[in-house]
PDB file of C-alpha atoms and ligand atoms in Angstrom:
ATOM      1  CA  MET A1206     342.015  31.332-118.554  1.00 51.00           C
ATOM      2  CA  PRO A1207     342.474  30.471-115.106  1.00 54.00           C
ATOM      3  CA  ASP A1208     345.655  31.532-113.145  1.00 58.00           C
ATOM      4  CA  ARG A1209     347.582  27.797-112.687  1.00 57.00           C
ATOM      5  CA  SER A1210     349.837  29.643-109.765  1.00 61.00           C
ATOM      6  CA  ILE A1211     346.792  30.962-107.185  1.00 84.00           C
ATOM      7  CA  ARG A1212     345.732  27.077-105.696  1.00 92.00           C
ATOM      8  CA  TYR A1213     345.828  25.826-103.016  1.00 96.00           C
ATOM      9  CA  SER A1214     350.168  24.462-101.368  1.00 95.00           C
ATOM     10  CA  PHE A1215     351.264  20.762-102.741  1.00 95.00           C
ATOM     11  CA  LEU A1216     350.546  19.176 -99.533  1.00 97.00           C
ATOM     12  CA  SER A1217     346.708  21.081 -98.538  1.00 97.00           C
ATOM     13  CA  ARG A1218     345.523  18.954-102.289  1.00 97.00           C
ATOM     14  CA  ALA A1219     347.422  15.551-100.949  1.00 97.00           C
ATOM     15  CA  PHE A1220     344.988  16.181 -97.669  1.00 98.00           C
ATOM     16  CA  HIS A1221     342.393  16.941 -99.890  1.00 98.00           C
ATOM     17  CA  TRP A1222     342.568  13.889-101.836  1.00 98.00           C
ATOM     18  CA  SER A1223     343.788  11.655 -99.569  1.00 98.00           C
ATOM     19  CA  VAL A1224     340.913  12.361 -97.573  1.00 98.00           C
ATOM     20  CA  ALA A1225     337.863  13.058 -99.898  1.00 98.00           C
ATOM     21  CA  LEU A1226     338.332   8.163-101.717  1.00 98.00           C
ATOM     22  CA  LEU A1227     338.649   7.780 -98.563  1.00 98.00           C
ATOM     23  CA  VAL A1228     335.885   8.710 -97.644  1.00 98.00           C
ATOM     24  CA  LEU A1229     334.726   7.884-101.527  1.00 97.00           C
ATOM     25  CA  LEU A1230     334.972   4.333 -99.599  1.00 96.00           C
ATOM     26  CA  MET A1231     334.000   4.297 -96.531  1.00 96.00           C
ATOM     27  CA  ILE A1232     330.640   4.986 -97.298  1.00 96.00           C
ATOM     28  CA  PRO A1233     329.633   2.823 -98.992  1.00 94.00           C
ATOM     29  CA  ALA A1234     331.817  -0.107 -96.789  1.00 94.00           C
ATOM     30  CA  GLY A1235     330.218   1.689 -93.957  1.00 95.00           C
ATOM     31  CA  ALA A1236     326.085   1.266 -95.574  1.00 95.00           C
ATOM     32  CA  VAL A1237     328.042  -2.380 -97.143  1.00 96.00           C
ATOM     33  CA  MET A1238     329.124  -4.131 -94.009  1.00 96.00           C
ATOM     34  CA  ILE A1239     325.791  -3.812 -92.256  1.00 95.00           C
ATOM     35  CA  GLN A1240     323.813  -5.985 -94.592  1.00 96.00           C
ATOM     36  CA  ASP A1241     322.303  -8.777 -93.220  1.00 95.00           C
ATOM     37  CA  GLY A1242     323.466 -12.248 -95.089  1.00 95.00           C
ATOM     38  CA  LEU A1243     327.121 -11.281 -95.331  1.00 96.00           C
ATOM     39  CA  PRO A1244     329.150 -14.388 -95.946  1.00 96.00           C
ATOM     40  CA  GLN A1245     331.323 -13.359 -92.125  1.00 96.00           C
ATOM     41  CA  PRO A1246     335.141 -12.875 -93.214  1.00 96.00           C
ATOM     42  CA  VAL A1247     334.072 -10.946 -95.957  1.00 95.00           C
ATOM     43  CA  GLN A1248     331.885  -8.871 -92.908  1.00 96.00           C
ATOM     44  CA  ASN A1249     334.355  -8.485 -90.198  1.00 96.00           C
ATOM     45  CA  THR A1250     337.164  -7.748 -92.729  1.00 96.00           C
ATOM     46  CA  LEU A1251     334.613  -5.158 -94.038  1.00 96.00           C
ATOM     47  CA  PHE A1252     333.837  -3.691 -90.794  1.00 97.00           C
ATOM     48  CA  ILE A1253     337.634  -4.179 -89.456  1.00 96.00           C
ATOM     49  CA  LEU A1254     339.011  -1.926 -92.828  1.00 96.00           C
ATOM     50  CA  HIS A1255     335.973  -0.008 -91.707  1.00 97.00           C
ATOM     51  CA  LYS A1256     337.265   1.178 -88.516  1.00 97.00           C
ATOM     52  CA  ASN A1257     340.513   1.500 -89.065  1.00 97.00           C
ATOM     53  CA  THR A1258     340.222   3.854 -92.192  1.00 97.00           C
ATOM     54  CA  GLY A1259     338.206   5.989 -90.286  1.00 98.00           C
ATOM     55  CA  LEU A1260     340.569   6.184 -87.636  1.00 98.00           C
ATOM     56  CA  LEU A1261     342.651   6.803 -90.551  1.00 98.00           C
ATOM     57  CA  VAL A1262     341.286   9.944 -91.793  1.00 98.00           C
ATOM     58  CA  LEU A1263     340.656  11.122 -88.223  1.00 98.00           C
ATOM     59  CA  ALA A1264     344.490  11.025 -88.057  1.00 98.00           C
ATOM     60  CA  LEU A1265     344.505  13.518 -91.428  1.00 98.00           C
ATOM     61  CA  VAL A1266     341.462  15.644 -90.779  1.00 98.00           C
ATOM     62  CA  LEU A1267     343.320  16.426 -87.639  1.00 98.00           C
ATOM     63  CA  LEU A1268     346.440  17.414 -89.383  1.00 98.00           C
ATOM     64  CA  ARG A1269     345.009  18.766 -92.243  1.00 98.00           C
ATOM     65  CA  LEU A1270     342.705  21.235 -89.795  1.00 98.00           C
ATOM     66  CA  VAL A1271     346.995  22.052 -88.330  1.00 98.00           C
ATOM     67  CA  TRP A1272     348.006  23.209 -91.843  1.00 98.00           C
ATOM     68  CA  ARG A1273     345.582  25.265 -92.871  1.00 97.00           C
ATOM     69  CA  GLN A1274     346.179  27.103 -89.955  1.00 97.00           C
ATOM     70  CA  ILE A1275     349.670  27.358 -91.765  1.00 97.00           C
ATOM     71  CA  ALA A1276     348.704  27.196 -95.835  1.00 95.00           C
ATOM     72  CA  PRO A1277     345.584  29.236 -95.591  1.00 95.00           C
ATOM     73  CA  PRO A1278     343.043  28.828 -98.531  1.00 95.00           C
ATOM     74  CA  PRO A1279     343.832  30.760-101.223  1.00 94.00           C
ATOM     75  CA  PRO A1280     341.688  33.883-102.448  1.00 92.00           C
ATOM     76  CA  LEU A1281     338.736  32.610-105.147  1.00 92.00           C
ATOM     77  CA  PRO A1282     338.296  33.995-107.530  1.00 90.00           C
ATOM     78  CA  ASP A1283     337.240  37.913-108.132  1.00 90.00           C
ATOM     79  CA  ARG A1284     334.246  36.647-109.841  1.00 89.00           C
ATOM     80  CA  VAL A1285     332.885  34.213-107.911  1.00 93.00           C
ATOM     81  CA  PRO A1286     329.725  36.879-105.916  1.00 94.00           C
ATOM     82  CA  GLY A1287     329.717  37.250-102.179  1.00 96.00           C
ATOM     83  CA  TRP A1288     327.027  34.705-101.568  1.00 96.00           C
ATOM     84  CA  GLN A1289     328.622  31.459-102.869  1.00 95.00           C
ATOM     85  CA  ARG A1290     331.734  32.217-101.159  1.00 96.00           C
ATOM     86  CA  ARG A1291     329.255  32.393 -97.772  1.00 97.00           C
ATOM     87  CA  VAL A1292     327.264  28.997 -99.418  1.00 97.00           C
ATOM     88  CA  ALA A1293     331.277  27.794-100.129  1.00 96.00           C
ATOM     89  CA  ASP A1294     333.257  28.333 -96.420  1.00 97.00           C
ATOM     90  CA  LEU A1295     330.117  27.247 -94.374  1.00 98.00           C
ATOM     91  CA  ASN A1296     329.993  23.441 -96.117  1.00 98.00           C
ATOM     92  CA  HIS A1297     334.025  23.154 -95.675  1.00 98.00           C
ATOM     93  CA  ARG A1298     333.118  24.471 -91.898  1.00 98.00           C
ATOM     94  CA  LEU A1299     330.185  21.372 -92.076  1.00 98.00           C
ATOM     95  CA  LEU A1300     332.329  18.585 -94.223  1.00 98.00           C
ATOM     96  CA  TYR A1301     335.519  19.472 -91.430  1.00 98.00           C
ATOM     97  CA  LEU A1302     333.312  19.115 -88.059  1.00 98.00           C
ATOM     98  CA  LEU A1303     331.613  15.721 -89.643  1.00 98.00           C
ATOM     99  CA  LEU A1304     335.757  14.376 -90.567  1.00 98.00           C
ATOM    100  CA  VAL A1305     336.205  15.053 -87.534  1.00 98.00           C
ATOM    101  CA  LEU A1306     332.851  13.501 -85.137  1.00 98.00           C
ATOM    102  CA  MET A1307     332.390  10.758 -87.455  1.00 98.00           C
ATOM    103  CA  PRO A1308     335.312   9.032 -86.472  1.00 98.00           C
ATOM    104  CA  VAL A1309     334.670   9.977 -82.750  1.00 98.00           C
ATOM    105  CA  ALA A1310     331.484   8.878 -82.811  1.00 98.00           C
ATOM    106  CA  GLY A1311     332.297   5.722 -84.874  1.00 98.00           C
ATOM    107  CA  TYR A1312     334.845   5.153 -81.899  1.00 98.00           C
ATOM    108  CA  VAL A1313     333.036   5.854 -78.790  1.00 98.00           C
ATOM    109  CA  ARG A1314     329.675   3.425 -80.498  1.00 98.00           C
ATOM    110  CA  VAL A1315     332.837   0.682 -81.017  1.00 98.00           C
ATOM    111  CA  LYS A1316     334.365   1.098 -77.838  1.00 98.00           C
ATOM    112  CA  ALA A1317     331.965   1.748 -75.262  1.00 98.00           C
ATOM    113  CA  GLY A1318     330.185  -1.865 -77.398  1.00 98.00           C
ATOM    114  CA  GLY A1319     332.180  -3.515 -75.802  1.00 98.00           C
ATOM    115  CA  PHE A1320     333.951  -4.216 -79.844  1.00 98.00           C
ATOM    116  CA  PRO A1321     337.818  -3.908 -80.337  1.00 97.00           C
ATOM    117  CA  ILE A1322     339.448  -1.891 -82.420  1.00 98.00           C
ATOM    118  CA  GLU A1323     342.757  -3.319 -83.485  1.00 96.00           C
ATOM    119  CA  THR A1324     345.629  -0.956 -84.166  1.00 97.00           C
ATOM    120  CA  LEU A1325     345.227   0.391 -81.758  1.00 97.00           C
ATOM    121  CA  ASP A1326     344.014  -2.176 -78.852  1.00 97.00           C
ATOM    122  CA  ALA A1327     347.504  -3.839 -80.756  1.00 97.00           C
ATOM    123  CA  TRP A1328     349.581  -0.443 -79.556  1.00 97.00           C
ATOM    124  CA  GLY A1329     347.661  -1.240 -76.268  1.00 98.00           C
ATOM    125  CA  VAL A1330     346.032   1.991 -76.845  1.00 97.00           C
ATOM    126  CA  PRO A1331     343.895   1.603 -72.726  1.00 97.00           C
ATOM    127  CA  ALA A1332     339.586   2.535 -74.223  1.00 97.00           C
ATOM    128  CA  LEU A1333     339.021   6.204 -73.860  1.00 98.00           C
ATOM    129  CA  VAL A1334     335.428   5.216 -73.121  1.00 98.00           C
ATOM    130  CA  PRO A1335     333.494   3.242 -70.559  1.00 98.00           C
ATOM    131  CA  GLU A1336     331.451  -0.016 -71.585  1.00 98.00           C
ATOM    132  CA  SER A1337     327.957   1.616 -71.214  1.00 98.00           C
ATOM    133  CA  GLU A1338     324.938   0.061 -73.255  1.00 98.00           C
ATOM    134  CA  ALA A1339     322.938   3.598 -73.269  1.00 98.00           C
ATOM    135  CA  LEU A1340     326.366   5.913 -75.140  1.00 98.00           C
ATOM    136  CA  ALA A1341     327.220   3.104 -77.627  1.00 98.00           C
ATOM    137  CA  THR A1342     323.546   3.346 -79.014  1.00 98.00           C
ATOM    138  CA  PHE A1343     323.973   7.050 -78.374  1.00 98.00           C
ATOM    139  CA  ALA A1344     327.109   7.358 -81.237  1.00 98.00           C
ATOM    140  CA  LYS A1345     325.888   4.680 -83.428  1.00 98.00           C
ATOM    141  CA  SER A1346     322.681   7.171 -83.696  1.00 98.00           C
ATOM    142  CA  VAL A1347     325.102  10.193 -83.804  1.00 98.00           C
ATOM    143  CA  HIS A1348     327.140   7.661 -86.627  1.00 98.00           C
ATOM    144  CA  TYR A1349     324.217   6.904 -88.595  1.00 98.00           C
ATOM    145  CA  TYR A1350     322.856  10.910 -88.798  1.00 98.00           C
ATOM    146  CA  GLY A1351     326.122  11.941 -89.149  1.00 98.00           C
ATOM    147  CA  ALA A1352     326.636   9.573 -92.611  1.00 98.00           C
ATOM    148  CA  LEU A1353     323.709  10.872 -94.231  1.00 98.00           C
ATOM    149  CA  ALA A1354     324.337  14.596 -93.430  1.00 98.00           C
ATOM    150  CA  LEU A1355     327.808  14.192 -94.596  1.00 98.00           C
ATOM    151  CA  GLY A1356     326.810  12.309 -97.765  1.00 98.00           C
ATOM    152  CA  ALA A1357     324.531  15.447 -98.753  1.00 98.00           C
ATOM    153  CA  LEU A1358     327.533  18.177 -97.820  1.00 98.00           C
ATOM    154  CA  ILE A1359     329.709  15.295 -99.757  1.00 98.00           C
ATOM    155  CA  GLY A1360     326.414  16.053-102.484  1.00 98.00           C
ATOM    156  CA  LEU A1361     326.079  19.851-103.357  1.00 98.00           C
ATOM    157  CA  HIS A1362     330.296  20.011-102.682  1.00 98.00           C
ATOM    158  CA  LEU A1363     330.247  17.335-106.824  1.00 98.00           C
ATOM    159  CA  LEU A1364     327.327  19.541-107.361  1.00 98.00           C
ATOM    160  CA  ALA A1365     329.892  23.150-107.117  1.00 97.00           C
ATOM    161  CA  ALA A1366     333.042  21.724-108.398  1.00 96.00           C
ATOM    162  CA  LEU A1367     330.657  20.447-111.588  1.00 97.00           C
ATOM    163  CA  TYR A1368     329.193  23.967-111.384  1.00 96.00           C
ATOM    164  CA  HIS A1369     332.919  25.201-111.843  1.00 95.00           C
ATOM    165  CA  GLY A1370     334.923  23.318-112.964  1.00 93.00           C
ATOM    166  CA  ALA A1371     332.029  22.183-115.996  1.00 95.00           C
ATOM    167  CA  ILE A1372     329.977  25.417-116.431  1.00 95.00           C
ATOM    168  CA  ARG A1373     331.987  28.194-115.622  1.00 92.00           C
ATOM    169  CA  ARG A1374     335.212  27.389-115.174  1.00 91.00           C
ATOM    170  CA  ASP A1375     336.588  30.198-113.181  1.00 90.00           C
ATOM    171  CA  GLY A1376     339.489  28.529-111.958  1.00 89.00           C
ATOM    172  CA  VAL A1377     337.700  27.250-108.742  1.00 93.00           C
ATOM    173  CA  VAL A1378     338.673  24.278-109.211  1.00 94.00           C
ATOM    174  CA  ALA A1379     341.805  24.097-110.311  1.00 92.00           C
ATOM    175  CA  ARG A1380     342.766  25.626-106.599  1.00 93.00           C
ATOM    176  CA  MET A1381     342.131  22.456-106.255  1.00 95.00           C
ATOM    177  CA  TRP A1382     343.261  19.620-108.869  1.00 86.00           C
ATOM    178  CA  ALA A1383     345.909  18.108-109.657  1.00 66.00           C
TER     179      ALA A1383
HETATM  180  C1  HEM B1481     335.047   9.944 -91.799  1.00 59.52           C
HETATM  181  C2  HEM B1481     335.153   8.311 -90.959  1.00 59.52           C
HETATM  182  C3  HEM B1481     333.235   7.320 -91.408  1.00 59.52           C
HETATM  183  C4  HEM B1481     333.407   7.471 -92.463  1.00 59.52           C
HETATM  184  C5  HEM B1481     332.373   8.491 -93.531  1.00 59.52           C
HETATM  185  C6  HEM B1481     331.795   6.290 -92.018  1.00 59.52           C
HETATM  186  C7  HEM B1481     330.705   5.501 -92.238  1.00 59.52           C
HETATM  187  C8  HEM B1481     329.530   4.810 -91.772  1.00 59.52           C
HETATM  188  C9  HEM B1481     328.595   4.356 -92.473  1.00 59.52           C
HETATM  189  C10 HEM B1481     328.153   4.928 -94.070  1.00 59.52           C
HETATM  190  C11 HEM B1481     327.489   3.702 -91.691  1.00 59.52           C
HETATM  191  C12 HEM B1481     327.079   2.758 -91.953  1.00 59.52           C
HETATM  192  C13 HEM B1481     325.426   3.423 -91.593  1.00 59.52           C
HETATM  193  C14 HEM B1481     325.138   3.712 -89.940  1.00 59.52           C
HETATM  194  O1  HEM B1481     325.185   2.460 -89.532  1.00 59.52           O
HETATM  195  O2  HEM B1481     326.237   4.130 -89.635  1.00 59.52           O
HETATM  196  C15 HEM B1481     329.212   3.360 -90.724  1.00 59.52           C
HETATM  197  C16 HEM B1481     329.126   2.601 -89.621  1.00 59.52           C
HETATM  198  C17 HEM B1481     329.550   2.326 -88.449  1.00 59.52           C
HETATM  199  N1  HEM B1481     330.596   2.844 -89.243  1.00 59.52           N
HETATM  200 FE1  HEM B1481     331.794   4.617 -89.661  1.00 59.52          FE
HETATM  201  N2  HEM B1481     332.529   5.652 -90.569  1.00 59.52           N
HETATM  202  C18 HEM B1481     333.323   6.350 -90.707  1.00 59.52           C
HETATM  203  C19 HEM B1481     334.124   6.459 -88.963  1.00 59.52           C
HETATM  204  C20 HEM B1481     334.204   4.984 -87.761  1.00 59.52           C
HETATM  205  C21 HEM B1481     335.128   4.637 -87.411  1.00 59.52           C
HETATM  206  C22 HEM B1481     336.855   5.378 -86.926  1.00 59.52           C
HETATM  207  C23 HEM B1481     334.594   3.709 -86.449  1.00 59.52           C
HETATM  208  C24 HEM B1481     335.660   2.686 -85.945  1.00 59.52           C
HETATM  209  C25 HEM B1481     336.247   2.594 -85.032  1.00 59.52           C
HETATM  210  C26 HEM B1481     333.346   3.452 -87.213  1.00 59.52           C
HETATM  211  C27 HEM B1481     332.359   2.006 -86.677  1.00 59.52           C
HETATM  212  C28 HEM B1481     331.885   1.857 -87.535  1.00 59.52           C
HETATM  213  C29 HEM B1481     331.071   0.626 -86.695  1.00 59.52           C
HETATM  214  C30 HEM B1481     331.039   0.207 -85.756  1.00 59.52           C
HETATM  215  C31 HEM B1481     329.332   0.693 -88.124  1.00 59.52           C
HETATM  216  C32 HEM B1481     328.258   0.465 -88.080  1.00 59.52           C
HETATM  217  C33 HEM B1481     327.022   0.623 -86.692  1.00 59.52           C
HETATM  218  C34 HEM B1481     326.110  -0.080 -86.329  1.00 59.52           C
HETATM  219  O3  HEM B1481     325.518  -0.384 -87.483  1.00 59.52           O
HETATM  220  O4  HEM B1481     327.086  -0.169 -85.166  1.00 59.52           O
HETATM  221  N3  HEM B1481     332.923   4.585 -88.346  1.00 59.52           N
HETATM  222  N4  HEM B1481     330.431   3.388 -90.408  1.00 59.52           N
HETATM  223  C1  HEM B1482     336.328  14.298-106.939  1.00 59.52           C
HETATM  224  C2  HEM B1482     335.895  15.007-106.011  1.00 59.52           C
HETATM  225  C3  HEM B1482     335.738  16.017-104.706  1.00 59.52           C
HETATM  226  C4  HEM B1482     335.673  17.550-106.255  1.00 59.52           C
HETATM  227  C5  HEM B1482     336.696  17.534-107.336  1.00 59.52           C
HETATM  228  C6  HEM B1482     336.450  18.346-104.437  1.00 59.52           C
HETATM  229  C7  HEM B1482     337.053  19.343-105.700  1.00 59.52           C
HETATM  230  C8  HEM B1482     337.209  20.643-104.526  1.00 59.52           C
HETATM  231  C9  HEM B1482     338.060  22.392-104.473  1.00 59.52           C
HETATM  232  C10 HEM B1482     337.784  22.375-106.229  1.00 59.52           C
HETATM  233  C11 HEM B1482     337.484  22.801-103.621  1.00 59.52           C
HETATM  234  C12 HEM B1482     338.339  24.229-103.134  1.00 59.52           C
HETATM  235  C13 HEM B1482     337.078  24.839-103.762  1.00 59.52           C
HETATM  236  C14 HEM B1482     337.233  25.989-102.662  1.00 59.52           C
HETATM  237  O1  HEM B1482     338.035  26.986-101.828  1.00 59.52           O
HETATM  238  O2  HEM B1482     336.298  27.231-102.614  1.00 59.52           O
HETATM  239  C15 HEM B1482     337.333  21.792-102.122  1.00 59.52           C
HETATM  240  C16 HEM B1482     338.150  22.053-101.085  1.00 59.52           C
HETATM  241  C17 HEM B1482     337.450  21.280-100.146  1.00 59.52           C
HETATM  242  N1  HEM B1482     336.811  19.376-100.873  1.00 59.52           N
HETATM  243 FE1  HEM B1482     336.427  18.812-102.206  1.00 59.52          FE
HETATM  244  N2  HEM B1482     336.110  18.226-103.486  1.00 59.52           N
HETATM  245  C18 HEM B1482     335.248  16.349-103.542  1.00 59.52           C
HETATM  246  C19 HEM B1482     335.996  15.723-103.034  1.00 59.52           C
HETATM  247  C20 HEM B1482     335.660  16.001-101.849  1.00 59.52           C
HETATM  248  C21 HEM B1482     335.302  14.938-100.427  1.00 59.52           C
HETATM  249  C22 HEM B1482     334.754  13.827-100.640  1.00 59.52           C
HETATM  250  C23 HEM B1482     334.963  15.856 -99.305  1.00 59.52           C
HETATM  251  C24 HEM B1482     335.264  14.959 -98.091  1.00 59.52           C
HETATM  252  C25 HEM B1482     335.270  14.386 -97.561  1.00 59.52           C
HETATM  253  C26 HEM B1482     336.073  16.580 -99.327  1.00 59.52           C
HETATM  254  C27 HEM B1482     336.436  18.396 -99.409  1.00 59.52           C
HETATM  255  C28 HEM B1482     336.391  19.188 -98.779  1.00 59.52           C
HETATM  256  C29 HEM B1482     336.658  20.034 -97.727  1.00 59.52           C
HETATM  257  C30 HEM B1482     336.734  20.291 -96.067  1.00 59.52           C
HETATM  258  C31 HEM B1482     337.451  21.659 -98.679  1.00 59.52           C
HETATM  259  C32 HEM B1482     337.623  22.335 -97.669  1.00 59.52           C
HETATM  260  C33 HEM B1482     339.209  22.727 -98.641  1.00 59.52           C
HETATM  261  C34 HEM B1482     340.240  23.650 -96.887  1.00 59.52           C
HETATM  262  O3  HEM B1482     339.823  24.916 -97.624  1.00 59.52           O
HETATM  263  O4  HEM B1482     340.089  23.532 -96.765  1.00 59.52           O
HETATM  264  N3  HEM B1482     335.961  17.242-101.243  1.00 59.52           N
HETATM  265  N4  HEM B1482     337.228  20.572-102.982  1.00 59.52           N
END
């Protein structure tokens, strides 16, 4: 029986599930909004939601990384083998890297391209990068390949969660569960 007292703090779980939900919505929304033939109002709405929610994700992830220093992850159950700990640790580090890289690349793509970011513009935040076609194109590629890599890492993460939760039933998933 998993020990329910050994788990992530409430705030860590709140960060995990809010970011997970937003990212799991943002990836398909991002893929849909760039399709040709969408009605203009639908495309505009998706872009506005995508850009501004993406920056919310960045804020949540940065706060979460600070909180992780204050409340480090609880120890994994002893029966989890060393190689799985190392793979999980690497996967989590790469997930965090991409959760920062994706919004930053998205921001640069939009601002270097001379497009608006409604919330930041309304607050009067100046653009942090110059307008530049070359920079916008570079950031667009980073954002595109980053999305593929993030999707693969999330796929691995979900398979691992399924394996621990449904096959091993070793208490790993309970550490992050509600
Ligand atoms: C965790 C955060 C984010 C995720 C997971 C994400 C994911 C995606 C995905 C899957 C696509 C479609 C594939 C592509 O063309 O790249 C996309 C496109 C796009 N995203 Fe994001 N995004 C994030 C944050 C942002 C932010 C913060 C912005 C801008 C402020 C942004 C701006 C864009 C733009 C402009 C496109 C269309 C790319 C183009 O064709 O020009 N994204 N995003
Ligand atoms: C149904 C979906 C998901 C489930 C069941 C799930 C489950 C879990 C579990 C059980 C852990 C703890 C693992 C451990 O400490 O070894 C964890 C950690 C983590 N998850 Fe998820 N996850 C899901 C979705 C996501 C998504 C979509 C993302 C990324 C956007 C994500 C990012 C992370 C990160 C970065 C950690 C490391 C937490 C830390 O130690 O700071 N998860 N997840």
